[in-house]
XYZ file of C-alpha atoms in Angstrom:
762
model
C 91.763 63.541 90.058
C 95.461 64.526 90.306
C 94.523 68.073 91.271
C 93.223 66.768 94.637
C 96.527 65.086 95.498
C 98.275 68.318 96.450
C 95.630 69.389 98.967
C 95.931 68.986 102.713
C 93.076 67.089 104.477
C 91.126 70.250 105.390
C 91.469 71.715 101.893
C 90.421 68.437 100.293
C 87.346 68.102 102.527
C 86.292 71.647 101.594
C 86.728 70.851 97.886
C 84.917 67.498 97.883
C 81.868 68.422 100.002
C 79.873 70.320 97.402
C 76.278 69.796 98.533
C 74.395 72.041 100.941
C 75.530 75.185 102.739
C 79.268 75.382 103.446
C 81.503 77.965 105.079
C 85.247 77.858 104.478
C 87.094 79.895 107.089
C 90.346 80.633 105.283
C 93.160 82.015 107.411
C 95.781 84.266 105.846
C 98.031 82.430 103.375
C 96.060 79.186 103.716
C 95.587 78.443 100.008
C 92.122 79.936 99.741
C 92.288 80.603 95.988
C 93.450 77.057 95.320
C 90.510 75.640 97.299
C 87.936 77.816 95.525
C 89.277 77.008 92.066
C 89.600 73.276 92.726
C 86.130 73.199 94.268
C 84.654 74.687 91.098
C 86.740 72.336 88.947
C 85.543 69.421 91.089
C 81.911 70.400 90.489
C 82.491 70.349 86.731
C 84.360 67.031 86.930
C 81.315 65.625 88.766
C 79.139 66.574 85.803
C 77.693 69.907 86.939
C 77.032 72.204 83.963
C 79.409 75.204 84.309
C 76.514 77.442 83.220
C 74.867 76.500 86.550
C 77.811 77.683 88.674
C 78.050 81.251 90.009
C 81.301 82.506 91.573
C 81.351 86.011 93.052
C 84.625 87.832 93.784
C 85.603 91.352 94.802
C 88.088 92.105 92.010
C 88.286 91.255 88.328
C 91.890 90.279 88.971
C 90.772 87.544 91.401
C 88.141 86.136 89.043
C 90.587 86.167 86.099
C 93.192 84.275 88.132
C 90.627 81.711 89.314
C 89.227 81.135 85.831
C 92.717 80.548 84.437
C 93.460 78.002 87.165
C 90.144 76.201 86.619
C 90.796 76.082 82.883
C 94.058 74.214 83.519
C 92.059 71.458 85.215
C 88.840 71.234 83.166
C 89.766 72.924 79.892
C 87.671 75.390 77.904
C 84.498 74.587 79.854
C 85.773 77.065 82.455
C 84.770 79.873 80.079
C 81.094 79.050 80.693
C 81.162 79.614 84.464
C 79.352 82.721 85.661
C 82.318 84.285 87.434
C 83.164 87.873 88.256
C 82.703 90.693 90.723
C 79.288 91.313 92.256
C 78.938 94.414 90.110
C 79.986 92.812 86.819
C 77.798 89.706 87.232
C 74.690 91.628 88.209
C 75.299 94.299 85.577
C 75.200 91.433 83.071
C 71.884 90.213 84.489
C 70.462 93.740 84.522
C 71.357 94.190 80.826
C 69.121 91.219 80.084
C 66.298 92.085 82.493
C 66.492 95.905 82.498
C 63.067 96.512 80.992
C 61.460 94.759 83.966
C 62.569 97.681 86.160
C 62.014 100.379 83.536
C 65.596 100.777 82.295
C 67.028 100.437 78.782
C 69.390 97.507 78.231
C 72.089 99.981 77.135
C 72.040 101.867 80.446
C 75.173 103.826 81.322
C 77.190 103.063 84.444
C 78.164 106.301 86.204
C 81.528 106.429 87.958
C 82.091 108.512 91.091
C 83.014 111.626 89.103
C 79.793 111.401 87.094
C 77.758 111.027 90.282
C 79.344 114.032 91.959
C 78.984 116.123 88.811
C 75.257 115.326 88.737
C 74.952 116.193 92.438
C 76.640 119.554 91.840
C 74.206 120.251 89.005
C 71.245 119.450 91.261
C 72.627 121.676 94.049
C 72.978 124.540 91.583
C 69.425 124.089 90.309
C 68.049 123.903 93.862
C 70.141 126.953 94.834
C 71.590 125.103 97.816
C 74.868 125.943 99.529
C 77.468 123.670 97.901
C 79.693 124.087 100.957
C 77.107 122.790 103.415
C 75.929 120.169 100.909
C 79.377 119.246 99.624
C 79.103 116.791 96.720
C 81.292 114.245 98.499
C 79.129 114.294 101.645
C 75.885 114.019 99.652
C 77.290 111.213 97.498
C 78.400 109.210 100.542
C 75.001 109.657 102.187
C 73.184 108.438 99.067
C 75.615 105.538 98.692
C 75.063 104.455 102.300
C 71.307 104.605 101.835
C 71.427 102.449 98.705
C 73.773 99.901 100.258
C 71.205 99.517 103.009
C 68.354 99.270 100.482
C 66.761 102.595 101.334
C 65.230 104.131 98.208
C 64.775 107.867 97.688
C 61.025 107.559 98.333
C 61.610 105.687 101.596
C 64.294 108.146 102.611
C 62.072 111.232 102.357
C 59.132 109.486 104.063
C 61.124 108.274 107.043
C 60.815 110.649 110.036
C 63.907 109.216 111.743
C 66.079 109.884 108.709
C 64.626 113.379 108.380
C 65.344 114.095 112.055
C 68.938 112.928 111.618
C 69.463 115.180 108.595
C 67.940 118.152 110.419
C 70.234 117.557 113.385
C 73.179 117.592 110.955
C 71.837 120.853 109.468
C 71.235 119.241 106.067
C 67.432 118.993 105.895
C 67.398 118.933 102.070
C 69.360 115.680 101.659
C 66.195 113.710 100.974
C 65.098 116.132 98.265
C 68.566 115.970 96.678
C 68.493 112.159 96.805
C 65.065 112.107 95.128
C 66.248 114.462 92.364
C 69.417 112.377 91.900
C 67.351 109.171 91.720
C 65.008 110.694 89.115
C 67.789 112.186 87.002
C 69.706 108.908 86.858
C 66.521 107.159 85.777
C 65.797 109.777 83.105
C 69.364 109.500 81.806
C 69.168 105.699 81.634
C 72.074 105.547 84.067
C 72.988 103.542 87.153
C 75.756 104.233 89.621
C 77.795 101.433 91.227
C 75.421 101.102 94.166
C 72.448 100.881 91.796
C 73.852 97.744 90.182
C 73.187 95.946 93.462
C 70.152 97.935 94.600
C 68.335 97.517 91.265
C 69.169 93.798 91.294
C 67.483 93.595 94.694
C 64.435 95.415 93.306
C 64.407 93.137 90.255
C 64.373 90.065 92.501
C 61.877 91.592 94.938
C 59.238 92.513 92.369
C 59.542 89.651 89.854
C 59.000 86.140 91.269
C 59.517 84.609 87.831
C 62.954 86.259 87.563
C 63.856 84.993 91.031
C 62.793 81.482 90.031
C 64.760 81.725 86.769
C 68.078 82.598 88.420
C 67.587 80.396 91.474
C 67.378 77.408 89.145
C 70.103 78.688 86.862
C 72.626 79.119 89.684
C 72.432 75.712 91.350
C 75.847 76.179 92.969
C 76.976 79.534 94.358
C 80.384 80.469 95.774
C 81.192 83.840 97.368
C 84.791 84.868 97.973
C 85.764 87.399 100.672
C 82.360 86.994 102.311
C 83.481 89.100 105.274
C 83.539 92.102 102.922
C 79.904 91.844 101.783
C 77.456 94.616 102.606
C 73.741 94.285 103.316
C 72.736 94.696 99.662
C 75.091 91.930 98.523
C 74.004 89.705 101.395
C 70.321 89.888 100.444
C 70.987 89.078 96.775
C 73.088 86.019 97.610
C 70.613 84.779 100.215
C 67.697 85.038 97.787
C 69.504 83.378 94.873
C 70.650 80.483 97.074
C 67.233 79.883 98.657
C 66.063 77.157 96.248
C 69.013 74.750 96.387
C 71.101 76.094 99.301
C 74.239 74.812 97.579
C 76.046 77.911 98.751
C 79.685 78.119 99.774
C 80.950 81.297 101.446
C 84.685 81.770 101.831
C 86.415 84.322 103.974
C 88.250 85.307 107.111
C 86.579 87.447 109.738
C 90.074 88.468 110.911
C 90.529 90.285 107.579
C 87.270 92.254 107.599
C 88.578 95.820 107.183
C 85.993 97.606 105.041
C 83.283 98.709 107.480
C 83.884 102.288 106.311
C 82.480 101.372 102.901
C 79.550 99.330 104.196
C 80.977 95.839 104.793
C 79.153 94.096 107.637
C 81.256 91.561 109.548
C 78.039 90.090 110.989
C 77.359 88.511 107.582
C 80.169 86.002 108.111
C 79.773 85.739 111.878
C 76.082 84.813 111.501
C 76.235 82.336 108.592
C 75.230 79.478 110.890
C 72.122 81.384 111.897
C 71.149 81.724 108.222
C 71.925 78.075 107.421
C 71.396 75.732 110.419
C 72.705 72.753 108.395
C 75.959 74.573 107.675
C 79.195 72.592 107.339
C 82.295 74.530 108.406
C 85.802 73.831 107.117
C 88.733 75.699 108.609
C 91.875 76.276 106.559
C 94.336 76.997 109.333
C 97.740 76.204 107.824
C 99.529 79.320 106.586
C 101.777 78.472 103.610
C 102.939 82.062 103.082
C 104.723 83.227 106.216
C 107.329 82.047 108.690
C 106.229 80.643 112.054
C 107.264 83.790 113.887
C 105.172 86.036 111.626
C 102.123 83.786 111.991
C 102.479 83.680 115.779
C 102.763 87.458 115.977
C 99.579 87.790 113.910
C 97.812 85.282 116.173
C 98.848 87.100 119.329
C 97.438 90.334 117.946
C 94.077 89.063 116.692
C 93.496 87.086 119.903
C 92.667 90.428 121.542
C 89.481 90.725 119.458
C 86.384 89.371 121.183
C 84.112 89.327 118.124
C 85.570 86.567 115.908
C 85.315 83.010 114.643
C 87.485 80.532 116.517
C 90.472 79.205 114.579
C 94.112 78.321 115.148
C 96.303 79.470 112.272
C 99.733 77.798 112.186
C 102.717 77.480 109.866
C 104.994 74.550 109.097
C 107.471 76.856 107.372
C 110.829 77.742 108.910
C 110.761 79.540 112.233
C 112.264 82.594 110.584
C 113.684 85.826 111.919
C 112.148 87.471 114.907
C 110.045 90.503 114.137
C 112.119 93.649 114.401
C 110.786 96.793 116.024
C 112.606 99.991 115.122
C 112.172 103.250 116.967
C 112.959 106.585 115.347
C 112.942 110.048 116.866
C 111.025 111.646 113.963
C 109.024 110.491 110.960
C 111.872 111.673 108.689
C 114.322 109.496 110.597
C 111.815 106.645 110.364
C 111.878 106.979 106.573
C 115.687 107.005 106.613
C 115.847 103.826 108.747
C 113.428 102.000 106.430
C 115.205 103.087 103.217
C 118.627 102.096 104.556
C 117.275 98.724 105.732
C 115.884 98.027 102.240
C 119.199 98.858 100.542
C 121.149 96.710 102.999
C 118.718 93.765 102.887
C 118.539 93.827 99.090
C 122.294 93.842 98.511
C 123.044 91.389 101.312
C 120.523 88.752 100.256
C 120.357 89.146 96.471
C 116.742 90.385 96.474
C 114.812 92.565 94.035
C 113.124 95.832 94.969
C 109.801 94.134 94.218
C 110.420 91.919 97.259
C 109.853 94.926 99.539
C 106.696 96.750 100.587
C 106.161 99.699 102.920
C 102.657 99.758 104.407
C 101.103 102.680 106.254
C 97.771 103.613 107.814
C 97.245 106.917 105.957
C 98.402 108.216 102.566
C 100.013 111.267 104.179
C 102.692 109.014 105.700
C 104.192 108.302 102.283
C 105.987 111.674 102.167
C 108.801 110.809 104.586
C 109.220 107.386 102.982
C 109.417 108.841 99.471
C 111.998 111.452 100.446
C 114.233 108.843 102.086
C 113.971 106.421 99.155
C 114.755 109.163 96.628
C 117.885 110.202 98.549
C 119.204 106.643 98.238
C 118.069 106.333 94.579
C 115.693 103.497 95.454
C 112.968 103.144 92.790
C 109.446 102.945 94.185
C 105.813 102.938 93.129
C 102.892 104.315 95.099
C 99.746 102.247 94.689
C 96.417 104.009 94.678
C 97.417 106.878 92.391
C 95.465 108.174 89.405
C 94.178 105.341 87.269
C 94.727 105.322 83.516
C 90.955 105.368 83.041
C 90.576 108.441 85.277
C 92.781 110.649 83.104
C 90.915 113.513 81.465
C 91.613 112.637 77.841
C 90.535 109.013 78.409
C 87.331 110.049 80.167
C 86.624 112.523 77.338
C 86.829 109.889 74.599
C 84.874 107.352 76.643
C 82.191 110.016 77.165
C 81.821 110.148 73.353
C 81.458 106.349 73.335
C 78.836 106.518 76.102
C 76.789 109.185 74.335
C 76.913 107.194 71.091
C 75.220 104.211 72.731
C 73.027 106.110 75.198
C 72.186 109.677 74.057
C 70.172 110.189 77.276
C 73.440 110.110 79.270
C 73.512 113.761 80.338
C 76.808 113.593 82.249
C 78.584 112.350 79.129
C 76.808 114.990 77.033
C 77.799 117.851 79.337
C 81.391 116.647 79.370
C 81.981 116.722 75.618
C 79.341 118.934 73.996
C 81.952 121.698 73.786
C 85.108 119.601 73.605
C 86.849 120.145 71.320
C 85.496 123.697 71.317
C 82.583 124.151 68.935
C 80.867 127.284 70.237
C 78.490 125.518 72.626
C 79.416 127.158 75.907
C 77.801 127.242 79.323
C 75.079 129.680 78.276
C 73.784 127.372 75.555
C 74.110 124.335 77.787
C 72.131 126.062 80.570
C 69.330 126.887 78.116
C 69.200 123.269 76.957
C 69.137 122.032 80.552
C 66.351 124.419 81.575
C 64.244 123.446 78.561
C 64.733 119.744 79.290
C 63.650 120.184 82.909
C 60.635 122.316 81.987
C 59.357 119.764 79.474
C 60.351 116.665 81.444
C 62.560 115.344 78.640
C 66.257 114.681 78.166
C 68.797 117.245 77.031
C 69.418 115.096 73.967
C 65.773 115.417 72.932
C 66.079 119.192 73.184
C 69.279 119.189 71.112
C 67.637 117.067 68.411
C 64.709 119.516 68.103
C 66.112 122.871 69.283
C 63.589 125.034 67.389
C 60.746 123.292 69.195
C 62.102 123.846 72.703
C 64.486 126.819 72.566
C 63.376 130.317 71.817
C 65.464 132.977 70.132
C 68.522 132.371 68.056
C 69.486 128.692 67.887
C 73.175 127.910 67.378
C 73.783 125.883 64.246
C 76.378 124.014 66.229
C 73.599 122.198 68.118
C 72.361 120.631 64.894
C 75.933 119.784 63.871
C 76.597 118.127 67.218
C 73.392 116.060 67.037
C 74.191 114.935 63.495
C 77.711 113.916 64.540
C 76.499 111.717 67.430
C 73.827 110.135 65.208
C 76.524 109.378 62.636
C 78.627 107.696 65.316
C 75.648 105.535 66.302
C 75.021 104.562 62.682
C 78.663 103.633 62.100
C 78.753 101.556 65.294
C 76.210 99.146 63.807
C 78.556 98.413 60.884
C 81.986 98.430 62.559
C 83.646 96.372 65.273
C 84.682 97.854 68.634
C 88.093 99.090 67.509
C 86.902 100.503 64.195
C 84.037 102.296 65.958
C 86.369 103.740 68.594
C 88.877 104.932 65.994
C 86.109 106.498 63.893
C 84.786 108.414 66.909
C 88.276 109.521 68.016
C 88.992 110.874 64.534
C 85.648 112.487 63.701
C 85.007 113.984 67.145
C 88.149 116.075 66.771
C 89.849 114.700 69.899
C 92.803 113.169 68.045
C 93.383 116.354 66.055
C 93.126 118.536 69.158
C 95.635 116.486 71.141
C 97.995 116.010 68.180
C 98.252 119.777 67.751
C 99.491 120.203 71.333
C 103.305 119.969 71.144
C 103.879 120.266 74.893
C 105.206 117.303 76.881
C 101.791 116.966 78.544
C 100.014 117.164 75.186
C 102.159 114.406 73.687
C 101.542 112.244 76.755
C 97.767 112.740 76.417
C 97.903 111.825 72.717
C 99.891 108.687 73.554
C 97.326 107.771 76.208
C 94.548 107.913 73.598
C 96.611 105.667 71.327
C 97.086 103.277 74.252
C 93.325 103.199 74.847
C 92.677 102.448 71.166
C 95.294 99.681 71.281
C 93.522 98.191 74.273
C 90.205 98.257 72.413
C 91.818 96.571 69.411
C 93.131 93.797 71.654
C 89.635 93.439 73.161
C 88.021 93.255 69.696
C 90.334 90.379 68.745
C 89.671 88.238 71.842
C 88.196 84.816 71.170
C 87.223 83.912 74.731
C 84.151 86.180 74.866
C 81.025 86.205 72.729
C 80.193 89.916 72.751
C 83.182 92.026 71.686
C 81.224 95.219 71.074
C 82.411 98.641 72.183
C 79.442 98.804 74.575
C 80.719 95.732 76.446
C 84.263 97.126 76.501
C 82.908 100.276 78.174
C 81.062 98.189 80.748
C 84.287 96.337 81.561
C 86.092 99.650 82.004
C 83.337 101.085 84.205
C 83.474 98.015 86.461
C 87.228 97.902 86.960
C 88.079 97.746 90.647
C 91.035 99.601 92.152
C 93.061 96.376 92.219
C 92.682 96.009 88.452
C 93.827 99.422 87.331
C 97.043 100.673 85.840
C 99.602 98.515 87.611
C 103.078 98.251 86.062
C 103.959 94.756 87.188
C 107.268 94.529 85.327
C 109.096 97.431 86.976
C 111.530 96.530 89.773
C 110.286 98.939 92.441
C 109.575 99.041 96.149
C 105.802 99.110 96.735
C 104.331 101.871 98.900
C 100.662 101.635 99.817
C 98.054 101.906 102.518
C 97.243 98.673 104.317
C 93.758 98.688 102.780
C 95.375 98.629 99.322
C 97.675 95.752 100.342
C 94.908 93.267 101.093
C 95.385 90.134 98.981
C 99.047 90.883 98.223
C 102.219 89.346 99.634
C 105.882 90.348 99.781
C 109.053 88.735 101.099
C 109.903 91.781 103.219
C 107.302 94.075 104.737
C 107.743 97.280 106.731
C 104.683 98.458 108.656
C 105.410 102.065 109.614
C 103.818 104.575 111.957
C 102.930 102.178 114.789
C 101.927 105.030 117.085
C 98.938 105.590 119.299
C 96.304 107.783 117.594
C 97.848 107.031 114.206
C 97.525 103.253 114.236
C 95.075 102.681 115.817
C 93.554 105.870 114.479
C 92.486 108.509 116.962
C 88.969 108.230 115.514
C 88.821 104.514 116.394
C 89.803 104.247 120.041
C 86.477 105.129 121.664
C 84.458 102.166 120.356
C 85.234 98.469 120.664
C 83.886 97.788 117.159
C 86.146 100.443 115.630
C 89.186 99.343 117.619
C 88.664 95.714 116.597
C 88.522 96.791 112.960
C 91.844 98.632 113.410
C 93.306 95.471 114.960
C 92.088 93.404 112.002
C 93.784 95.959 109.744
C 97.037 95.430 111.651
C 96.554 91.665 111.276
C 96.215 92.105 107.500
C 99.413 94.186 107.425
C 101.411 91.574 109.360
C 100.208 88.661 107.235
C 101.375 90.289 103.975
C 104.945 89.326 104.977
C 106.497 86.040 103.861
C 110.032 86.084 105.287
C 110.734 89.243 107.228
C 108.573 91.769 109.059
C 109.689 95.085 110.519
C 107.473 97.376 112.593
C 108.520 101.002 113.039
C 107.342 103.995 115.002
C 108.517 107.515 115.722
C 108.588 109.220 119.104
C 107.673 112.482 117.386
C 106.181 113.560 114.072
C 107.629 116.676 112.481
C 104.926 119.110 111.410
C 106.241 122.259 109.720
C 108.354 123.447 112.580
C 106.440 121.704 115.363
C 107.431 118.348 116.814
C 104.419 116.453 118.144
C 105.230 113.870 120.797
C 104.090 110.306 120.001
C 103.883 107.081 121.986
C 104.082 103.492 120.724
C 100.873 101.886 119.520
C 98.983 99.682 121.973
C 99.238 97.000 119.274
C 102.982 96.652 119.932
C 102.321 95.836 123.572
C 99.790 93.184 122.501
C 102.463 91.141 120.701
C 103.989 88.251 122.604
C 107.540 89.571 123.276
C 109.099 86.133 122.695
C 108.637 86.690 118.941
C 110.214 90.157 118.907
C 113.682 91.560 118.476
C 113.492 94.171 121.205
C 116.879 95.923 121.002
C 115.417 99.220 119.890
C 112.274 99.143 122.009
C 112.007 100.540 125.502
C 109.165 98.879 127.391
C 107.603 102.077 128.688
C 103.898 101.611 129.264
C 101.821 104.023 127.197
C 99.403 106.311 128.965
C 96.230 105.315 127.112
C 93.503 103.327 128.810
C 92.487 100.024 127.257
C 89.110 99.944 128.939
C 85.847 101.781 128.849
C 84.795 101.019 125.269
C 81.223 101.244 124.091
C 79.248 98.128 123.513
C 78.974 96.966 119.884
C 78.333 99.907 117.617
C 74.827 99.956 116.189
C 73.922 101.860 113.064
C 71.420 102.068 110.283
C 73.681 99.777 108.242
C 72.356 96.802 110.190
C 68.857 96.907 108.701
C 68.272 93.311 107.617
C 65.453 93.066 105.051
C 64.799 94.674 101.684
C 61.943 97.187 102.048
C 58.855 96.141 100.125
C 57.378 99.485 99.180
C 57.864 103.068 100.382
C 56.110 103.501 103.699
C 56.240 106.020 106.491
C 56.161 103.174 109.001
C 59.591 101.788 108.139
C 62.649 102.811 110.100
C 65.781 102.295 108.081
C 68.048 104.252 110.416
C 68.707 103.708 114.086
C 67.486 106.850 115.858
C 70.066 108.960 117.580
C 69.595 109.894 121.239
C 67.512 113.026 121.659
C 69.857 114.330 124.340
C 73.604 114.530 124.444
C 76.286 115.613 126.889
C 78.222 118.601 125.608
C 81.956 117.981 125.460
C 84.161 119.769 127.906
C 85.909 122.891 126.682
C 88.998 121.865 124.717
C 92.411 122.757 126.143
C 94.873 123.223 123.238
C 98.035 121.130 123.172
C 101.033 122.851 124.733
C 102.914 124.871 122.129
C 99.863 124.897 119.813
C 100.957 126.388 116.480
C 98.507 126.469 113.535
C 99.596 125.308 110.092
C 99.342 127.307 106.876
C 96.365 126.726 104.562
C 98.434 125.083 101.807
C 99.660 122.318 104.139
C 96.311 120.588 104.657
C 95.134 117.475 102.822
C 92.000 115.320 102.821
C 92.023 112.726 105.599
C 94.425 114.591 107.864
C 93.675 114.617 111.567
C 93.825 118.122 113.026
C 93.401 120.102 116.234
C 91.344 123.286 116.636
C 91.886 125.604 119.587
C 88.174 125.557 120.483
C 86.635 122.449 118.889
C 89.406 119.979 119.769
C 90.532 117.073 117.592
C 88.920 116.229 114.256
C 89.462 114.887 110.761
C 89.325 116.729 107.418
C 86.610 115.054 105.340
C 86.362 117.579 102.501
C 88.470 120.355 100.936
C 86.946 122.814 98.452
C 88.003 125.910 96.584
C 91.395 127.293 95.599
C 94.127 128.918 97.661
C 94.023 131.194 99.532
C 90.266 130.652 99.985
C 90.206 126.902 100.593
C 87.362 125.740 102.834
C 87.582 122.566 104.896
C 84.817 120.359 106.266
C 86.175 118.941 109.529
C 84.458 116.257 111.579
C 84.940 116.905 115.304
C 84.116 114.253 117.895
C 80.887 115.210 119.681
C 80.327 118.245 117.460
C 79.851 116.803 113.979
C 81.019 118.608 110.823
C 82.260 122.174 110.879
C 82.919 124.362 107.818
C 86.156 126.337 108.251
C 88.034 128.774 106.024
C 91.588 127.502 106.377
C 93.342 130.867 106.230
C 91.453 131.909 109.377
C 90.727 128.551 111.016
C 93.849 128.126 113.179
C 94.117 124.385 112.706
C 97.151 122.330 113.708
C 98.013 119.159 111.779
C 98.111 116.185 114.129
C 98.793 113.601 111.413
């Protein structure tokens, strides 16, 4: 029992009390991972079969780290624990039970690109305006519906939903959703949201399956419970119903993902769900200095909607938190870069000890320029993943089609790559024939003379024979041998090898790197199934935190605060602490939104171990126009006794801190899984039938529009007539780029940027 000796009394109590419902409120830096891993190890030491333990995390990285720690305590038995992300665990269950919901066990998992490609195909077939029904907007609407357990049939039969879509001038969304639902089903494919939605359906419609997994998972632990959405909540609640040996771990103060469906009420209402709940609070922060912890506490105390806790640190008091004011965002970057160089050389630190955190990706520009001028190496997190590169997606599409020929997105991607004379005209004919006969495109390709009139390209037969040969070889070869065979015989390796450009060589090397990764996977001894199909599932389920990170390079880390969650650095700079940037302009009119922004600031502060610097600019330089800025309200919320105030003038900002709405209500708060499609159900909260028109907008003094090439997704902008808004979609090529801009009180507007007269706010 030596592993219990290093725990503090609260941690130990949380580890040892394994029976019944438990909530562990884990403050930032409080040893949460240690408690979870030791709690699981303790269960196994008590004689619980690891096959009866389910641990759900939000990243593969987290589950890998936990499993390794558990293995150090209990040995190889740790390999038998059901541990992983929600999506990976329930994808595994769906592979076993797929036929119960009408899916093949080898179903494909569509990534976001696949989903949007399918949506664009449906829009083209329905002859709908792809500007009004932008793929990104449609995808997000479908994703929100699924996360709230609203099926396509329920969507189109719900008058409230229909009224909402009509008011947004997108009355065909339901029909698109239904077509998308049907096409995924026909292709034997599920998107990310389906992995949870279909699990809910599986459990809803099959009492014997529910009973099977309720008694299999006698002990359930859920990490980062504050980040769960409604779909995840219902699965966990149902699986835990038999034994109620459920332990949820999280921190409501770090709930920052409402924009992607997370519902903070899940953690705030645990006691309502489990009246016999035992609560353990991990309040000692082992990561940060006392000053940093106290600053974080003083900030989060301003939130009304939270669980009571008192986070403290027994570490050194530490430096006071420095606030630096710059006159422009470029000067802000210069101040930060110079501070990093000075701090690194003066204290013998590495570049990896430093992180620059910002609210929006656009803020990285000034930081990058300043770091480059001082030759400071840096890495931006959140860039293009290795598995999102074209050549990698192309080869994986061949793998997908080999194991699931019904996968039409994979088929469309590679039927003419490398070029084999099967262009868009042929593909359109195949698609039309498939739709007319209610079959898959693959079935048409395998019998072209039966379904296609006129002259049939011989290349169709050659393509079908090639894919069938890949499938046959896959039954005889291991994952690596299969992958290499497909890479060679598809023509991809030859095509890339013949490209002598720098880019071509890089793409060829990327394919070699992928094959090396598959070889390593095929030689692993810690997993039973080392097939190429399982490797593809692992790739499809990688979370952003798991992808393409060079951990060995000595670089300063630049990232959004959302990307920084779960990380820690000795020195942290939080930049852009300005009103309408942080908190965001889109978040200051609702208490719920403002509290989420404050939690985001709390997360940023608590990434720092030793030193924290907050910076802001009094103006942001925008292509010849200086926009005046004022310090964020969050700065004024910090207890000044913890601050180094030399650079800060205590001028009171002009914003008002009152007048917020009551708690935001939305369709995301629907609580129960719908039983069957019915016109009686109301999945969405109805919008008011009347509204007050906004006052005419008065442009900012000195209003000067920006050029079309300067705009990026996510930027906040000002229009002379419509007022302030945010760019949610950009489409087309210069000079004819069209933007979808969301304006407060007006909804989305489609604007041609070369005529729109928009000014970049930030």
